[in-house]
Amino acid sequence: MIKNVVVVGGGIGGTMTANNLVSKLYPEVVRGEVRVTLVSNSPWHYYKPAFMYVAFGAFYKEELRRHQASLLRPEINFVLDQVDGFEFTESRLKMSSGNVYEYDYLVVSTGCIPSPERIEGLQEGGDHFYQHAPARKLFEKISTIEKGRIFVGVTFPTTPNVPHQCGIAPMETTLMLDEFLRQRGVRDQVEIVYTYPTVSQLIRNCLFLQKDTCEVLPSVFDMKGIKHKRGFTLKNVDPDRKVAISEEGEEEDFDILIQTPPIRAVDAVIDSGVSQAPNREGWLPTDRQSLQLEGYENVFVMGDTVDLPISKAGGSCHNQSPVICNNIAGLMRWGKTVEEYDGKVQAIAQMGMEAGMPLWYDYDVDVIPTPATKIGGLMRKGFNRGVYWSVARGLV
Ligand SMILES: Cc1cc2nc3c(=O)[nH]c(=O)nc-3n(C[C@H](O)[C@H](O)[C@H](O)COP(=O)(O)OP(=O)(O)OC[C@H]3O[C@@H](n4cnc5c(N)ncnc54)[C@H](O)[C@@H]3O)c2cc1C
């Protein structure tokens, strides 16, 4: 009987994994023994990191997205539909269309949802760059501000040891903001204050997520006159007074509040009832080595949906995808998983508009900062403008 491997989510994790699965299982696919299906609720695939650049007036919408089907190998069965019910015990998916799909193996890569409405007043009073429309709105503000105070804050999930999306993005955008305002000639009249919450989930109370980076990067901020402080955990926002209020009892005024919003898993994942995460955040309990959903041998989880203490980043998906493909092939061919994820993530941090800093880390070794250089910036531009699409296609 044909084995059905279903991948849910047409973001970076799901797209590269569907493509990689066909490569890995090619003999079985051409013999008609395995069918790989990708289910996604959007006909478009967005290069999400580009939203960060949208906030600075770069990247038109057509540049940062592709038709989902155009990124998939021809052997993949692409289904445009939404999973409303994950029935893990029955190995079954219930769809918005009313269809029901059964699977032998499942990969869940449904990402996370920015949810500013989870903090009182933030939706009305704050801005962010984690989705396209809010990033455009932020661009309108920072491209017209002449003087005042831009207050930057970071919100972590309440689930212990689960980070916010893309650990380095708030720092990257703060450096870009500094340069953008300099180019506009208004930097001297605009104060930038970067803050970090008291409980930064990864135990180390750092400004920039990990120990080594937090020792180096504040001096970069100092050189640019960016003020910074720890211990500001946003509790609520008073949009009328333009004041951010912290759990620690402080009030900070702002003209623009750029706040990394709370995040959560998508509704269907939360409603599956499998997650034990507090505050209905919905992160799926994931085996940190095999990437299997705890208690379900035939289900794998990746990307932003996991409950692991590892960056919610495309650079994580890039290393998780081969592990999942090898483990599905292992289960199919030999009845056991064969590879372990070591927590590896790699990225090139955007350090201002032109420079880039390659970095990598895993479960055991923190980020080791490297010099920010123009070469690093070229690598990042190359990734933004082209290499990303090859990664999604499973070619790089
Ligand atoms: C502003 C910004 C900057 C970033 N910068 C970087 C960076 O520099 N480097 C880096 O590595 N990462 C970065 N990231 C993070 C990176 O984009 C995410 O970690 C990555 O997209 C996660 O991939 P994913 O497959 O888990 O989820 P996503 O890419 O979010 O994809 C989820 C997919 O699932 C689909 N879906 C959701 N629910 C359902 C459902 N019920 N049924 C069917 N389909 C569904 C969605 O339509 C979507 O296609 C950044 C993110 C943002 C927003």
mmCIF file of N, CA and C and ligand atoms in Angstrom, residues 8-15 39-42 44-53 68 81-84 86 95 108-114 129-131 165-166 168-169 172-173 266-269 302-305 311-317 345-350 380 383-384 388, ligand 1:
data_model
loop_
_atom_site.group_PDB
_atom_site.id
_atom_site.type_symbol
_atom_site.label_atom_id
_atom_site.label_comp_id
_atom_site.label_asym_id
_atom_site.label_seq_id
_atom_site.Cartn_x
_atom_site.Cartn_y
_atom_site.Cartn_z
ATOM 1 N N VAL A 8 2.396 19.709 6.819
ATOM 2 C CA VAL A 8 1.433 20.808 6.965
ATOM 3 C C VAL A 8 2.184 22.114 7.199
ATOM 4 N N GLY A 9 1.942 23.086 6.310
ATOM 5 C CA GLY A 9 2.568 24.405 6.435
ATOM 6 C C GLY A 9 3.477 24.694 5.264
ATOM 7 N N GLY A 10 3.135 25.733 4.505
ATOM 8 C CA GLY A 10 3.948 26.102 3.335
ATOM 9 C C GLY A 10 4.886 27.257 3.626
ATOM 10 N N GLY A 11 5.390 27.313 4.866
ATOM 11 C CA GLY A 11 6.439 28.286 5.188
ATOM 12 C C GLY A 11 7.778 27.671 4.838
ATOM 13 N N ILE A 12 8.847 28.214 5.432
ATOM 14 C CA ILE A 12 10.181 27.732 5.047
ATOM 15 C C ILE A 12 10.398 26.288 5.503
ATOM 16 N N GLY A 13 9.922 25.958 6.724
ATOM 17 C CA GLY A 13 10.135 24.598 7.227
ATOM 18 C C GLY A 13 9.422 23.567 6.377
ATOM 19 N N GLY A 14 8.143 23.781 6.147
ATOM 20 C CA GLY A 14 7.337 22.806 5.406
ATOM 21 C C GLY A 14 7.770 22.685 3.960
ATOM 22 N N THR A 15 8.069 23.829 3.334
ATOM 23 C CA THR A 15 8.412 23.800 1.901
ATOM 24 C C THR A 15 9.714 23.040 1.674
ATOM 25 N N VAL A 39 0.327 20.451 2.544
ATOM 26 C CA VAL A 39 -0.939 21.158 2.775
ATOM 27 C C VAL A 39 -0.606 22.540 3.308
ATOM 28 N N SER A 40 -1.139 23.579 2.660
ATOM 29 C CA SER A 40 -0.955 24.917 3.220
ATOM 30 C C SER A 40 -2.207 25.739 2.981
ATOM 31 N N ASN A 41 -2.428 26.693 3.882
ATOM 32 C CA ASN A 41 -3.654 27.490 3.768
ATOM 33 C C ASN A 41 -3.434 28.788 3.005
ATOM 34 N N SER A 42 -2.273 28.922 2.364
ATOM 35 C CA SER A 42 -2.015 30.127 1.568
ATOM 36 C C SER A 42 -1.434 29.725 0.215
ATOM 37 N N TRP A 44 0.451 31.578 -1.324
ATOM 38 C CA TRP A 44 1.716 32.308 -1.382
ATOM 39 C C TRP A 44 2.684 31.805 -0.316
ATOM 40 N N HIS A 45 3.960 31.870 -0.665
ATOM 41 C CA HIS A 45 5.022 31.647 0.309
ATOM 42 C C HIS A 45 5.722 32.993 0.505
ATOM 43 N N TYR A 46 5.783 33.441 1.753
ATOM 44 C CA TYR A 46 6.426 34.731 2.060
ATOM 45 C C TYR A 46 7.814 34.508 2.631
ATOM 46 N N TYR A 47 8.760 35.313 2.190
ATOM 47 C CA TYR A 47 10.080 35.346 2.828
ATOM 48 C C TYR A 47 9.941 36.267 4.034
ATOM 49 N N LYS A 48 9.637 35.674 5.186
ATOM 50 C CA LYS A 48 9.244 36.472 6.348
ATOM 51 C C LYS A 48 10.328 37.437 6.849
ATOM 52 N N PRO A 49 11.603 37.046 6.862
ATOM 53 C CA PRO A 49 12.611 38.000 7.330
ATOM 54 C C PRO A 49 12.578 39.330 6.572
ATOM 55 N N ALA A 50 12.040 39.319 5.340
ATOM 56 C CA ALA A 50 11.997 40.574 4.570
ATOM 57 C C ALA A 50 11.058 41.602 5.199
ATOM 58 N N PHE A 51 10.131 41.155 6.046
ATOM 59 C CA PHE A 51 9.230 42.134 6.686
ATOM 60 C C PHE A 51 10.048 43.175 7.474
ATOM 61 N N MET A 52 11.176 42.696 8.004
ATOM 62 C CA MET A 52 12.070 43.586 8.749
ATOM 63 C C MET A 52 12.555 44.739 7.844
ATOM 64 N N TYR A 53 12.836 44.426 6.582
ATOM 65 C CA TYR A 53 13.316 45.447 5.644
ATOM 66 C C TYR A 53 12.162 46.322 5.152
ATOM 67 N N GLN A 68 3.308 29.423 -3.928
ATOM 68 C CA GLN A 68 3.735 28.222 -3.212
ATOM 69 C C GLN A 68 4.045 27.077 -4.183
ATOM 70 N N ASP A 81 -5.473 24.179 1.390
ATOM 71 C CA ASP A 81 -6.592 23.970 2.324
ATOM 72 C C ASP A 81 -6.041 24.206 3.728
ATOM 73 N N GLN A 82 -6.924 24.340 4.677
ATOM 74 C CA GLN A 82 -6.470 24.588 6.049
ATOM 75 C C GLN A 82 -6.792 23.408 6.944
ATOM 76 N N VAL A 83 -5.821 22.996 7.736
ATOM 77 C CA VAL A 83 -6.093 21.968 8.745
ATOM 78 C C VAL A 83 -6.834 22.640 9.895
ATOM 79 N N ASP A 84 -8.015 22.142 10.204
ATOM 80 C CA ASP A 84 -8.756 22.658 11.366
ATOM 81 C C ASP A 84 -8.602 21.713 12.550
ATOM 82 N N PHE A 86 -6.110 18.565 14.088
ATOM 83 C CA PHE A 86 -5.022 17.575 14.091
ATOM 84 C C PHE A 86 -5.478 16.427 14.988
ATOM 85 N N MET A 95 -10.030 18.996 7.557
ATOM 86 C CA MET A 95 -9.736 20.207 6.822
ATOM 87 C C MET A 95 -10.924 21.165 6.820
ATOM 88 N N VAL A 108 4.617 18.682 11.096
ATOM 89 C CA VAL A 108 3.869 19.903 11.414
ATOM 90 C C VAL A 108 4.844 21.084 11.394
ATOM 91 N N SER A 109 4.591 22.034 10.496
ATOM 92 C CA SER A 109 5.432 23.239 10.409
ATOM 93 C C SER A 109 4.524 24.440 10.157
ATOM 94 N N THR A 110 3.638 24.678 11.116
ATOM 95 C CA THR A 110 2.599 25.702 10.928
ATOM 96 C C THR A 110 3.000 27.058 11.507
ATOM 97 N N GLY A 111 4.230 27.184 12.019
ATOM 98 C CA GLY A 111 4.738 28.487 12.429
ATOM 99 C C GLY A 111 4.104 29.028 13.698
ATOM 100 N N CYS A 112 4.160 30.335 13.840
ATOM 101 C CA CYS A 112 3.552 30.995 15.002
ATOM 102 C C CYS A 112 2.880 32.288 14.553
ATOM 103 N N ILE A 113 2.064 32.820 15.434
ATOM 104 C CA ILE A 113 1.277 34.015 15.100
ATOM 105 C C ILE A 113 1.646 35.155 16.055
ATOM 106 N N PRO A 114 2.084 36.299 15.533
ATOM 107 C CA PRO A 114 2.291 37.461 16.409
ATOM 108 C C PRO A 114 0.944 37.897 16.990
ATOM 109 N N PHE A 129 7.246 44.650 13.317
ATOM 110 C CA PHE A 129 7.647 44.394 11.922
ATOM 111 C C PHE A 129 7.572 42.906 11.591
ATOM 112 N N TYR A 130 6.783 42.137 12.362
ATOM 113 C CA TYR A 130 6.764 40.679 12.176
ATOM 114 C C TYR A 130 5.731 40.212 11.144
ATOM 115 N N GLN A 131 4.950 41.159 10.590
ATOM 116 C CA GLN A 131 4.020 40.842 9.500
ATOM 117 C C GLN A 131 4.077 42.002 8.512
ATOM 118 N N GLN A 165 10.248 34.961 18.383
ATOM 119 C CA GLN A 165 10.634 34.631 17.005
ATOM 120 C C GLN A 165 11.897 35.397 16.607
ATOM 121 N N CYS A 166 12.816 34.687 15.996
ATOM 122 C CA CYS A 166 14.084 35.233 15.504
ATOM 123 C C CYS A 166 14.795 36.088 16.565
ATOM 124 N N ILE A 168 17.491 37.490 17.105
ATOM 125 C CA ILE A 168 18.364 38.630 16.862
ATOM 126 C C ILE A 168 17.653 39.794 16.175
ATOM 127 N N ALA A 169 16.389 39.573 15.727
ATOM 128 C CA ALA A 169 15.685 40.595 14.924
ATOM 129 C C ALA A 169 15.510 41.938 15.656
ATOM 130 N N GLU A 172 18.812 43.643 15.404
ATOM 131 C CA GLU A 172 19.108 44.020 14.007
ATOM 132 C C GLU A 172 18.334 45.275 13.615
ATOM 133 N N THR A 173 17.051 45.300 13.938
ATOM 134 C CA THR A 173 16.223 46.437 13.509
ATOM 135 C C THR A 173 16.610 47.705 14.257
ATOM 136 N N VAL A 266 -0.638 28.281 15.973
ATOM 137 C CA VAL A 266 -1.907 28.517 15.254
ATOM 138 C C VAL A 266 -3.044 27.787 15.979
ATOM 139 N N ASP A 267 -4.281 28.219 15.694
ATOM 140 C CA ASP A 267 -5.449 27.695 16.421
ATOM 141 C C ASP A 267 -5.538 26.163 16.374
ATOM 142 N N ALA A 268 -5.359 25.586 15.180
ATOM 143 C CA ALA A 268 -5.543 24.130 15.055
ATOM 144 C C ALA A 268 -4.548 23.377 15.935
ATOM 145 N N VAL A 269 -3.355 23.911 16.086
ATOM 146 C CA VAL A 269 -2.345 23.264 16.947
ATOM 147 C C VAL A 269 -2.745 23.422 18.415
ATOM 148 N N MET A 302 8.552 20.918 13.653
ATOM 149 C CA MET A 302 9.741 21.729 13.361
ATOM 150 C C MET A 302 9.417 23.219 13.350
ATOM 151 N N GLY A 303 10.456 24.029 13.224
ATOM 152 C CA GLY A 303 10.283 25.470 13.057
ATOM 153 C C GLY A 303 9.693 26.132 14.286
ATOM 154 N N ASP A 304 8.826 27.094 14.047
ATOM 155 C CA ASP A 304 8.342 27.943 15.135
ATOM 156 C C ASP A 304 7.345 27.241 16.053
ATOM 157 N N THR A 305 6.874 26.052 15.686
ATOM 158 C CA THR A 305 5.828 25.375 16.471
ATOM 159 C C THR A 305 6.398 24.546 17.624
ATOM 160 N N SER A 311 16.269 28.860 18.704
ATOM 161 C CA SER A 311 15.716 30.009 17.994
ATOM 162 C C SER A 311 14.549 29.635 17.080
ATOM 163 N N LYS A 312 13.512 30.429 17.108
ATOM 164 C CA LYS A 312 12.416 30.250 16.151
ATOM 165 C C LYS A 312 12.844 30.983 14.890
ATOM 166 N N ALA A 313 13.564 30.246 14.029
ATOM 167 C CA ALA A 313 14.236 30.871 12.886
ATOM 168 C C ALA A 313 14.299 29.912 11.707
ATOM 169 N N GLY A 314 14.360 30.505 10.512
ATOM 170 C CA GLY A 314 14.556 29.688 9.326
ATOM 171 C C GLY A 314 15.868 28.919 9.412
ATOM 172 N N GLY A 315 16.858 29.523 10.067
ATOM 173 C CA GLY A 315 18.155 28.859 10.245
ATOM 174 C C GLY A 315 18.058 27.615 11.111
ATOM 175 N N SER A 316 17.012 27.506 11.924
ATOM 176 C CA SER A 316 16.770 26.271 12.684
ATOM 177 C C SER A 316 16.137 25.234 11.755
ATOM 178 N N CYS A 317 15.130 25.688 10.971
ATOM 179 C CA CYS A 317 14.446 24.766 10.036
ATOM 180 C C CYS A 317 15.460 24.100 9.103
ATOM 181 N N VAL A 345 21.777 26.080 14.635
ATOM 182 C CA VAL A 345 21.105 27.194 13.940
ATOM 183 C C VAL A 345 22.214 28.029 13.320
ATOM 184 N N GLN A 346 22.033 28.485 12.077
ATOM 185 C CA GLN A 346 22.990 29.466 11.563
ATOM 186 C C GLN A 346 22.236 30.632 10.957
ATOM 187 N N ALA A 347 22.883 31.780 10.961
ATOM 188 C CA ALA A 347 22.233 32.993 10.459
ATOM 189 C C ALA A 347 23.309 34.007 10.093
ATOM 190 N N ILE A 348 22.897 35.040 9.369
ATOM 191 C CA ILE A 348 23.775 36.202 9.193
ATOM 192 C C ILE A 348 22.999 37.388 9.738
ATOM 193 N N ALA A 349 23.473 37.924 10.872
ATOM 194 C CA ALA A 349 22.770 39.050 11.479
ATOM 195 C C ALA A 349 23.020 40.306 10.662
ATOM 196 N N GLN A 350 21.954 41.074 10.435
ATOM 197 C CA GLN A 350 22.067 42.349 9.719
ATOM 198 C C GLN A 350 22.518 43.402 10.728
ATOM 199 N N ARG A 380 24.404 38.408 3.351
ATOM 200 C CA ARG A 380 23.006 38.553 3.777
ATOM 201 C C ARG A 380 22.137 39.037 2.607
ATOM 202 N N PHE A 383 21.514 36.257 0.278
ATOM 203 C CA PHE A 383 20.507 35.339 0.820
ATOM 204 C C PHE A 383 19.115 35.943 0.643
ATOM 205 N N ASN A 384 18.983 37.224 1.036
ATOM 206 C CA ASN A 384 17.671 37.892 0.951
ATOM 207 C C ASN A 384 17.119 37.887 -0.464
ATOM 208 N N TYR A 388 17.740 32.382 -0.642
ATOM 209 C CA TYR A 388 16.608 31.882 0.149
ATOM 210 C C TYR A 388 15.705 30.959 -0.677
HETATM 211 C C1 LIG B 1 10.636 40.056 10.716
HETATM 212 C C2 LIG B 1 11.228 38.681 10.801
HETATM 213 C C3 LIG B 1 12.596 38.520 10.675
HETATM 214 C C4 LIG B 1 13.157 37.257 10.719
HETATM 215 N N1 LIG B 1 14.495 37.142 10.511
HETATM 216 C C5 LIG B 1 15.028 35.913 10.424
HETATM 217 C C6 LIG B 1 16.405 35.752 10.088
HETATM 218 O O1 LIG B 1 17.125 36.714 9.833
HETATM 219 N N2 LIG B 1 16.897 34.503 10.039
HETATM 220 C C7 LIG B 1 16.125 33.409 10.285
HETATM 221 O O2 LIG B 1 16.632 32.288 10.207
HETATM 222 N N3 LIG B 1 14.819 33.526 10.613
HETATM 223 C C8 LIG B 1 14.251 34.748 10.689
HETATM 224 N N4 LIG B 1 12.917 34.884 10.985
HETATM 225 C C9 LIG B 1 12.150 33.728 11.442
HETATM 226 C C10 LIG B 1 11.635 32.848 10.330
HETATM 227 O O3 LIG B 1 10.966 33.589 9.343
HETATM 228 C C11 LIG B 1 10.699 31.816 10.937
HETATM 229 O O4 LIG B 1 11.357 31.195 12.016
HETATM 230 C C12 LIG B 1 10.299 30.766 9.926
HETATM 231 O O5 LIG B 1 9.500 31.369 8.922
HETATM 232 C C13 LIG B 1 9.541 29.631 10.593
HETATM 233 O O6 LIG B 1 9.200 28.686 9.632
HETATM 234 P P1 LIG B 1 7.961 27.720 9.845
HETATM 235 O O7 LIG B 1 7.920 26.814 8.670
HETATM 236 O O8 LIG B 1 8.009 27.152 11.203
HETATM 237 O O9 LIG B 1 6.684 28.682 9.840
HETATM 238 P P2 LIG B 1 6.195 29.723 8.777
HETATM 239 O O10 LIG B 1 7.278 30.127 7.862
HETATM 240 O O11 LIG B 1 5.499 30.769 9.539
HETATM 241 O O12 LIG B 1 5.124 28.925 7.903
HETATM 242 C C14 LIG B 1 3.919 28.462 8.427
HETATM 243 C C15 LIG B 1 3.051 28.006 7.260
HETATM 244 O O13 LIG B 1 1.951 27.247 7.741
HETATM 245 C C16 LIG B 1 0.764 27.647 7.083
HETATM 246 N N5 LIG B 1 -0.310 27.295 8.021
HETATM 247 C C17 LIG B 1 -0.512 27.798 9.254
HETATM 248 N N6 LIG B 1 -1.578 27.189 9.827
HETATM 249 C C18 LIG B 1 -2.035 26.286 8.948
HETATM 250 C C19 LIG B 1 -3.118 25.363 8.974
HETATM 251 N N7 LIG B 1 -3.908 25.243 10.036
HETATM 252 N N8 LIG B 1 -3.331 24.597 7.872
HETATM 253 C C20 LIG B 1 -2.521 24.707 6.786
HETATM 254 N N9 LIG B 1 -1.494 25.571 6.711
HETATM 255 C C21 LIG B 1 -1.251 26.346 7.787
HETATM 256 C C22 LIG B 1 0.992 29.139 6.844
HETATM 257 O O14 LIG B 1 0.176 29.640 5.811
HETATM 258 C C23 LIG B 1 2.458 29.154 6.454
HETATM 259 O O15 LIG B 1 2.599 28.851 5.090
HETATM 260 C C24 LIG B 1 12.326 36.131 10.923
HETATM 261 C C25 LIG B 1 10.950 36.285 11.049
HETATM 262 C C26 LIG B 1 10.392 37.543 10.975
HETATM 263 C C27 LIG B 1 8.898 37.690 11.051
#
